[in-house]
Coordinates of C-alpha atoms and ligand atoms in Angstrom, one line a residue:
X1 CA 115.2 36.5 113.5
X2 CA 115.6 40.3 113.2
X3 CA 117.2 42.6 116.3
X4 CA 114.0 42.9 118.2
X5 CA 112.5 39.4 118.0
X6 CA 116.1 38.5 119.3
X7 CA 115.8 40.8 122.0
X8 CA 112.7 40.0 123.0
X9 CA 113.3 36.4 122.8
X10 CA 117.0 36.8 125.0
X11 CA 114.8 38.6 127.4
X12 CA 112.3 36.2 128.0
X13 CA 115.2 33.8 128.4
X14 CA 116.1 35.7 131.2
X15 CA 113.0 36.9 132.7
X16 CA 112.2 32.8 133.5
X17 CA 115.8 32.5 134.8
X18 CA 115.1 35.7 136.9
X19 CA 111.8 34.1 138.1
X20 CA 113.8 30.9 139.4
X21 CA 116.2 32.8 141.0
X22 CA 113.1 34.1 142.8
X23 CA 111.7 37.5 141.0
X24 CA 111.9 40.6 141.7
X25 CA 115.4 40.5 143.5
X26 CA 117.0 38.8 140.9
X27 CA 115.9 42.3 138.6
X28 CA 119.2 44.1 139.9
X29 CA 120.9 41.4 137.9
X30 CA 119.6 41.9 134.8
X31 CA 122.1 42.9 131.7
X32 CA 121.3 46.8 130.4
X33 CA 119.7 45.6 127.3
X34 CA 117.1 43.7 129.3
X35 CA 116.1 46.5 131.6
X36 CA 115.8 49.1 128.1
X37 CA 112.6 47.7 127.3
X38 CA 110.7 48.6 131.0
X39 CA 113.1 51.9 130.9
X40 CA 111.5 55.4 129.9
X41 CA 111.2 56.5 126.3
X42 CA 113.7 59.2 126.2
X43 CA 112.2 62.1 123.9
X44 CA 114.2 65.3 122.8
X45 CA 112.2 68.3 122.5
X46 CA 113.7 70.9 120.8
X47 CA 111.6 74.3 120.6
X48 CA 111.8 78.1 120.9
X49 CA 110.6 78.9 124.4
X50 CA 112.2 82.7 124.2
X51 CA 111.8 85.1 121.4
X52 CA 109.2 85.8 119.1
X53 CA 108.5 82.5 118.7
X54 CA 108.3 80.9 122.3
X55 CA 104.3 80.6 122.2
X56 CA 104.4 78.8 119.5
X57 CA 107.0 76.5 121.3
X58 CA 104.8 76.2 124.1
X59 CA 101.7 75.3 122.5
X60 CA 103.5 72.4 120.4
X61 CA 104.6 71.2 123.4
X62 CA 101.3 70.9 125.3
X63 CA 99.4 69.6 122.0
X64 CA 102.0 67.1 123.0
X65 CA 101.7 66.1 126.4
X66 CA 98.0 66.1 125.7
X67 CA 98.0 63.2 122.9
X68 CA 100.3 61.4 124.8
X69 CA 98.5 61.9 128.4
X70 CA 95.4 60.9 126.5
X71 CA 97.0 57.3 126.2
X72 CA 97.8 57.1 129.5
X73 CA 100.9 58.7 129.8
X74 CA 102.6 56.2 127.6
X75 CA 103.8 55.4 124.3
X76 CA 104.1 51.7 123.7
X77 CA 103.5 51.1 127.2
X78 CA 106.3 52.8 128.0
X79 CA 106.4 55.8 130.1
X80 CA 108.2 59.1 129.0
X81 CA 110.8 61.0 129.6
X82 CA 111.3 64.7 128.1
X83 CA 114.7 66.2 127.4
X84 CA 114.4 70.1 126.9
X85 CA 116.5 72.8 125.2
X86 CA 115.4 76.2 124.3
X87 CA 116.8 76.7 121.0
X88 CA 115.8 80.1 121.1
X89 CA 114.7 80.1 117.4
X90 CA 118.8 81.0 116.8
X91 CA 120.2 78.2 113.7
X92 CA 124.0 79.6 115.2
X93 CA 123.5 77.8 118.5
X94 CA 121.4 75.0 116.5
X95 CA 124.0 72.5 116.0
X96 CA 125.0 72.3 119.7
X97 CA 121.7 72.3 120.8
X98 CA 121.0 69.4 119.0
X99 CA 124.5 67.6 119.7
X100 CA 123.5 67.9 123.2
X101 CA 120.2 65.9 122.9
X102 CA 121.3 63.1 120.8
X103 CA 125.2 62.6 122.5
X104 CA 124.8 63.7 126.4
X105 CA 121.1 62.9 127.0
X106 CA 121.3 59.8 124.4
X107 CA 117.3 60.6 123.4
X108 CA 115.1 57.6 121.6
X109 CA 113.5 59.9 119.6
X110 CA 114.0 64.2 118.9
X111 CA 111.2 66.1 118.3
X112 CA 111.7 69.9 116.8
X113 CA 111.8 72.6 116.0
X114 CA 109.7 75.6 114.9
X115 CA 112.2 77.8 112.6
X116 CA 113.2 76.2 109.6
X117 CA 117.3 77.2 110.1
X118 CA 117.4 75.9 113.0
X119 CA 115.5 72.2 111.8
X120 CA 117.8 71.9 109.0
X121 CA 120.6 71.9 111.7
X122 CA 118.4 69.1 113.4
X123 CA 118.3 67.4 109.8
X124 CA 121.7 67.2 109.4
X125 CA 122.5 65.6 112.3
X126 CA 119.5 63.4 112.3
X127 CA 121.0 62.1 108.8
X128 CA 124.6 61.7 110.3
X129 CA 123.6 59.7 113.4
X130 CA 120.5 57.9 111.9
X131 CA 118.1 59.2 114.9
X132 CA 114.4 59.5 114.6
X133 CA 113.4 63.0 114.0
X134 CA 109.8 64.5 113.7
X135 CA 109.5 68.0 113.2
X136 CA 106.5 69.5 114.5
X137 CA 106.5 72.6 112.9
X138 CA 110.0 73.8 110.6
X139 CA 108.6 73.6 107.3
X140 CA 111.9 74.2 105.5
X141 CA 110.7 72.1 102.1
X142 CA 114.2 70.9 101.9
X143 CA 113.7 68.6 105.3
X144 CA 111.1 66.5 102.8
X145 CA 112.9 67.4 99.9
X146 CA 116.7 66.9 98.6
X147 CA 117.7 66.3 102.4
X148 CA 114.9 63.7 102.8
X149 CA 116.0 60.5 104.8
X150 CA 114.0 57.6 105.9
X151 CA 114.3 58.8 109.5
X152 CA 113.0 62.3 109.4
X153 CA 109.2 63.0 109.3
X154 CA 107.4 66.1 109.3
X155 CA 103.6 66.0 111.3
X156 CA 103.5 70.0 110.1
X157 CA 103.7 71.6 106.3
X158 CA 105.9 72.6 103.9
X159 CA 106.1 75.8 103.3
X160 CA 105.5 76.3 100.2
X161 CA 102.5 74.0 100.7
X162 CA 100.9 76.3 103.0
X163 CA 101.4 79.5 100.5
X164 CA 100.8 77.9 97.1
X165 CA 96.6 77.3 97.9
X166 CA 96.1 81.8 98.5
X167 CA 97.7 82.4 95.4
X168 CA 95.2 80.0 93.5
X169 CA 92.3 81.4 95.7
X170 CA 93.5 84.7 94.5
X171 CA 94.4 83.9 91.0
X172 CA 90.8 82.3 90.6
X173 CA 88.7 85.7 92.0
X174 CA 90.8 87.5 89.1
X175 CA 93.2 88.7 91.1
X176 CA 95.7 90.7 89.2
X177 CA 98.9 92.1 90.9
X178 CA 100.5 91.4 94.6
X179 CA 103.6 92.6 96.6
X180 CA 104.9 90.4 98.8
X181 CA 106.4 91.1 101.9
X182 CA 108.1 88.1 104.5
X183 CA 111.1 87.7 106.5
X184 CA 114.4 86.7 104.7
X185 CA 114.9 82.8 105.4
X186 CA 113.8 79.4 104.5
X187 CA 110.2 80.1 105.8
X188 CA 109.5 83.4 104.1
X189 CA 111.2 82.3 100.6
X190 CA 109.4 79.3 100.4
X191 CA 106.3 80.5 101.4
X192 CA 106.7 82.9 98.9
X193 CA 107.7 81.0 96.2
X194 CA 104.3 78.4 96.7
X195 CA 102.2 81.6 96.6
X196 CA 104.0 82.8 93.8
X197 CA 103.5 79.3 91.8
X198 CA 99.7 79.4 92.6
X199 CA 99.4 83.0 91.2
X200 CA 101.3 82.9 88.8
X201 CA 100.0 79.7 87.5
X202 CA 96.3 81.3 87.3
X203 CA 97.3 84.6 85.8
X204 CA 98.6 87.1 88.7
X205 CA 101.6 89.0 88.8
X206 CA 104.0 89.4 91.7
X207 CA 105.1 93.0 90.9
X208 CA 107.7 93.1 93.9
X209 CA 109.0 91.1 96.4
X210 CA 110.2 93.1 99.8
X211 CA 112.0 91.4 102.3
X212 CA 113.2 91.9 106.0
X213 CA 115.8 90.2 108.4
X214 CA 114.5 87.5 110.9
X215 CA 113.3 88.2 113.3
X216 CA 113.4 92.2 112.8
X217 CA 110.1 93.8 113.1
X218 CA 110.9 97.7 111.4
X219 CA 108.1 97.3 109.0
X220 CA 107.5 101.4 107.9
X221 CA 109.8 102.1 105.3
X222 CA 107.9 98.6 103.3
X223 CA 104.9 99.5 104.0
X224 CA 105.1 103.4 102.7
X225 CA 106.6 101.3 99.6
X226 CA 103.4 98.8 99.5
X227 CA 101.8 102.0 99.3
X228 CA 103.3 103.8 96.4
X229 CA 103.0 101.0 94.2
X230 CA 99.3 99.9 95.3
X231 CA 98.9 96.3 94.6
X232 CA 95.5 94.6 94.4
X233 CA 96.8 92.1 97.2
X234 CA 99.6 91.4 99.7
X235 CA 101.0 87.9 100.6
X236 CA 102.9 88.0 103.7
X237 CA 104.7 85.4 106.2
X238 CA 104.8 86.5 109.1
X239 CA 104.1 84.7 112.5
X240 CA 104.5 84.9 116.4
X241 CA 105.2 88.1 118.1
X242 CA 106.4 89.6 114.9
X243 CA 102.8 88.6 113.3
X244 CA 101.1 90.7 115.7
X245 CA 103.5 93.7 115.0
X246 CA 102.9 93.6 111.8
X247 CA 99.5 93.5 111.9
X248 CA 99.0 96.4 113.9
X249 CA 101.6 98.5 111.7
X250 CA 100.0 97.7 108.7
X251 CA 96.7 99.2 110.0
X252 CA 98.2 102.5 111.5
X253 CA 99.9 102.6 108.4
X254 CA 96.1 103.1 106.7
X255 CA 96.5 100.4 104.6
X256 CA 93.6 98.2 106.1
X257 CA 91.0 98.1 104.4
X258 CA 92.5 100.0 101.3
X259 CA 94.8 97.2 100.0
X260 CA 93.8 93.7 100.9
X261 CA 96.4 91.7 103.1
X262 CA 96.4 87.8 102.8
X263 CA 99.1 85.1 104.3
X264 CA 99.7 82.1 104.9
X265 CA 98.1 81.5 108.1
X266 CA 100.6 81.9 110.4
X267 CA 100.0 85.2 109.8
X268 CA 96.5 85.6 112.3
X269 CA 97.7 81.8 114.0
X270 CA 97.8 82.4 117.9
X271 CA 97.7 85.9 118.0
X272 CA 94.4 87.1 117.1
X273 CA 93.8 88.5 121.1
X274 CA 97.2 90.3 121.1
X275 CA 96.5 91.7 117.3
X276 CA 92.9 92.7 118.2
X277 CA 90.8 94.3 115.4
X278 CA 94.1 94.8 113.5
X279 CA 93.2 91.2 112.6
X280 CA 89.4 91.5 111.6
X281 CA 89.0 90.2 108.3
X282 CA 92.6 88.7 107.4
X283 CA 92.1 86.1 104.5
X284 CA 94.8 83.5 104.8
X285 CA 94.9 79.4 104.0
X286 CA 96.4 76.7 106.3
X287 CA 95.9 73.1 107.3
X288 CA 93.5 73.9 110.6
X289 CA 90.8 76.7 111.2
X290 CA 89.4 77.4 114.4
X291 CA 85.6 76.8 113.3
X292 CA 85.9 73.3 111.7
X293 CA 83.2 72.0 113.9
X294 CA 84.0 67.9 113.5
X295 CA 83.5 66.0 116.3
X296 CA 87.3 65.2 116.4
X297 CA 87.9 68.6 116.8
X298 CA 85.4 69.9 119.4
X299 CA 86.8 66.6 121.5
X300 CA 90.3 68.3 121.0
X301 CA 89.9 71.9 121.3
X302 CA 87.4 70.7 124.7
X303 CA 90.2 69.2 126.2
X304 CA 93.0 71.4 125.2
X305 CA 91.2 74.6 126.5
X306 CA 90.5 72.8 129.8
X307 CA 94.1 71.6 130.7
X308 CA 95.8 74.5 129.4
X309 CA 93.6 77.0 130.2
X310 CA 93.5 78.7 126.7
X311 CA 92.4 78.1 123.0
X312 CA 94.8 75.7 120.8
X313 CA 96.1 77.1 117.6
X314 CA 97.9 75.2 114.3
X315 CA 100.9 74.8 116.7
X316 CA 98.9 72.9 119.7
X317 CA 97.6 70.6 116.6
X318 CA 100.8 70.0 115.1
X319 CA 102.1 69.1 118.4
X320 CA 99.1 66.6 119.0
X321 CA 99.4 64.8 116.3
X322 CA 103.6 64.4 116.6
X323 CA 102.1 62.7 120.0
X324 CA 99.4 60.3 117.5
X325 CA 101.8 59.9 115.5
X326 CA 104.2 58.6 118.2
X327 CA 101.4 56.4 120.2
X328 CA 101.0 54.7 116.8
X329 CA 104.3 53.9 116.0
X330 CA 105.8 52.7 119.2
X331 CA 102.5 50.3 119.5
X332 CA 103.5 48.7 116.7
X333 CA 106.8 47.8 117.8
X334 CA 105.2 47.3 121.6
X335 CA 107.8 50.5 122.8
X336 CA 110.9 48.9 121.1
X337 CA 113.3 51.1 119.7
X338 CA 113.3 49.4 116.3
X339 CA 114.2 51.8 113.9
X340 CA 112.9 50.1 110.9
X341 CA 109.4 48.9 112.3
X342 CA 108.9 52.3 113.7
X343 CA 109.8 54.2 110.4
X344 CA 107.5 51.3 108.5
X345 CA 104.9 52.0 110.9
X346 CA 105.3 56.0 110.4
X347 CA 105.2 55.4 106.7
X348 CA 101.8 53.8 106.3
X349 CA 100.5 56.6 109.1
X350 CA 96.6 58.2 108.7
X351 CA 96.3 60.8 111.6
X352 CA 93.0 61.2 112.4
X353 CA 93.8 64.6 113.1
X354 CA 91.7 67.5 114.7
X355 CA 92.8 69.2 111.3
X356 CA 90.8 66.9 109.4
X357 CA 92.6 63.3 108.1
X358 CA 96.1 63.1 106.5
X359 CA 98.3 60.5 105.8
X360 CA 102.1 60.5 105.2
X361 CA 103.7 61.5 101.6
X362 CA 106.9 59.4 100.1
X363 CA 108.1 62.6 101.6
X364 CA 107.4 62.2 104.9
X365 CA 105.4 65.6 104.7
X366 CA 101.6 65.7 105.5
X367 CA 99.3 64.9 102.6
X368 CA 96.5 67.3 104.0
X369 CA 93.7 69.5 103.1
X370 CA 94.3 73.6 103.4
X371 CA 91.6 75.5 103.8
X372 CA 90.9 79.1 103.2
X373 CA 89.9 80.8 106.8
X374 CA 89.2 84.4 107.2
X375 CA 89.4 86.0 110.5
X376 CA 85.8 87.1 112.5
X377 CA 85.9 87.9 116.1
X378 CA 88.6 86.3 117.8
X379 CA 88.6 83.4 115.5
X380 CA 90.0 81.7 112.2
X381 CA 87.0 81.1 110.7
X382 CA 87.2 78.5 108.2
X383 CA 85.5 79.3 104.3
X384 CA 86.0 76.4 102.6
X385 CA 88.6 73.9 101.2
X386 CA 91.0 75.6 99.5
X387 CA 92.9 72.4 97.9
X388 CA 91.9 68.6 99.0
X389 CA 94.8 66.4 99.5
X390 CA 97.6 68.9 98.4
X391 CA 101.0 66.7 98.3
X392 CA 103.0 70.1 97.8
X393 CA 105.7 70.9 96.8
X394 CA 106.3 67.7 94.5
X395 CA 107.5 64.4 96.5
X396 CA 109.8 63.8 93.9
X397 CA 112.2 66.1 94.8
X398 CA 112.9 63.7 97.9
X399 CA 115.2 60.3 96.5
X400 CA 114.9 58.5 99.4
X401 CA 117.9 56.3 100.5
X402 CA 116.7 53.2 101.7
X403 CA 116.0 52.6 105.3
Ligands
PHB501 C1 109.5 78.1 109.9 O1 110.6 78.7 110.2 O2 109.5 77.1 109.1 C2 108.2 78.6 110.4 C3 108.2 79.3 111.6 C4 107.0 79.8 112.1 C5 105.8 79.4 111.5 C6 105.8 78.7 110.3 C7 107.0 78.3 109.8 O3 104.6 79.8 112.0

């Protein structure tokens, strides 16, 4: 008999004494272990909700609520219970913040974050204390690479995975020279780095690579350098707040329209009404467009837009499928908190996802499609498939421990 068929067997035990003893009064009785099971799923959200990336917390949180209100406000047939901390995007205060969640409010399961520092913090500790993580967003490649673990799951990207498909789009339309331009951490490196390998790999050249601090948004003096040495393309990561910036600086700056600006697609994700026209025509590639047009999808964005009141974004998906994702596992195991079944049941996971289908890699990283979108009006439009099924970067750079 494994942990949970015992439990489940030690409570039935006592939920027939507690009937003789005549029902529901004999409930104040009952051990701690035996109430767990009819006890609130305790989930630990960890997000940005200040700072340039706090929309993008926000909508990963109601993608959330809205896969799980969409089973009834349950997961496993257990209700939920959120634990929230602003981690402000800040990988200083990270380890606290996530010390707080898993020792003081003693959460089932965490969900976060957004930036990639602060996930590894969330990694580490995952790894130490053998909680269930799922990061919704982060996709520092590390988390499904060397510092894989059998409890950690990612429902997002990797980063490089998301930059790797515009270099090849680029490198096949002959495409000969880029600059690339990104904040200085995880996200921006690695996103880098997969564009880098897709350009490269076809024939382009990277001629520079400029860099700023996170989250600083003093973009002349690279862009009057962009200029002088007049690429064919730019690659950037950028996103939030700072993506908007951006966007508008690099069109006062004259360079729309004169040097072609592509990103990953983070870059026109969420903030196409604050960017405006600055926007118009952006090429980038990601895992979700706006204009996919599957039924799954019009269901989705239908509901989304009607109980939040706006248009969901990559982040609003992401967050809904962490919720699938979720629903699926804790069904299996009927809400228990069995680590093993749950990660089994996460392992074998196909989200049919507004995105389009994906299933779990050895990684724990989505296997997805990324398609190439190109902004019109105040939309993502998607172009086509830019790679089907891209497992990126390499699963074997995970050696999974066994769970
Ligand atoms: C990250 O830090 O991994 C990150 C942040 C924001 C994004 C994408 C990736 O939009």
């Amino acid at each position: 008999m494994n942990d949970n068929q015992e439990l489940n067997a030690r409570r039935r035990t006592l939920l027939k004494q507690g009937a003789a003893l005549g029902g529901v009064a004999a409930l104040g009785v009952l051990p701690a272990f035996a109430r767990a099971q009819s006890d609130k799923i305790r989930i630990g959200l960890m997000l940005p909700y200040t700072g340039t990336y706090a929309q993008l917390g926000v909508a990963i949180e109601n993608g959330l609520r809205l896969a799980i209100d969409e089973n009834g406000g349950k997961i496993g047939g257990r209700e939920v219970e959120f634990f929230k901390v602003d981690d402000e995007s800040d990988p200083a205060k990270a380890t606290d913040n996530v010390n707080r969640l898993v020792t003081r409010d003693k959460v089932d399961v965490l969900v976060g974050t957004v930036h990639s520092g602060v996930a590894l913090a969330m990694v580490r500790v995952a790894k130490e204390t053998g909680t269930l993580l799922v990061i919704p967003n982060a996709g520092a490649d590390a988390a499904t690479g060397p510092l894989c673990a059998p409890n950690i799951f990612r429902t997002s990207f990797a980063n490089s995975q998301t930059g790797y498909p515009m270099g090849k789009v680029l490198a096949d339309r002959g495409v000969k020279t880029a600059v690339t331009l990104s904040w200085k951490y995880a996200a921006g490196e690695e996103s880098v780095a997969g564009f880098k390998d897709g350009f490269s790999r076809g024939g382009g050249k990277v001629l520079k690579e400029l860099w700023l601090p996170f989250p600083n948004v003093e973009f002349q003096p690279l862009l009057t350098e962009i200029a002088s040495l007049k690429p064919d393309a730019v690659y950037t990561f950028f996103a939030g707040a700072g993506a908007v910036k951006f966007l508008k600086d690099y069109q006062a700056a004259g360079l729309k329209g004169k040097i072609p600006l592509y990103g990953s697609g983070f870059l026109t994700d969420g903030v196409l009404e604050a960017a405006g026209d600055a926007a118009e025509g952006v090429e980038t590639t990601l895992h979700y467009a706006d204009s996919l047009e599957t039924p799954r999808d019009k269901t989705f964005r239908l509901a989304y837009a009607k109980r939040f009141k706006t248009q969901p974004d990559v982040y609003a998906v992401q967050g809904y499928d962490t919720g699938l994702l979720l629903v699926l596992a804790f069904s299996k195991t009927k809400g228990a908190v069995d680590k093993p079944a749950l990660i089994k049941a996460m392992e074998g996971a196909v989200i049919d996802s507004p995105r389009g289908q994906w299933r779990m890699s050895k990684a724990h990283n989505p296997v997805q499609d990324l398609y190439l979108r190109k902004v019109v009006g105040q939309q993502n439009r998607f172009v086509n498939v830019a790679v089907k099924g891209l497992d990126y970067p390499p699963a074997d750079r995970c050696k999974m421990a066994s769970s």
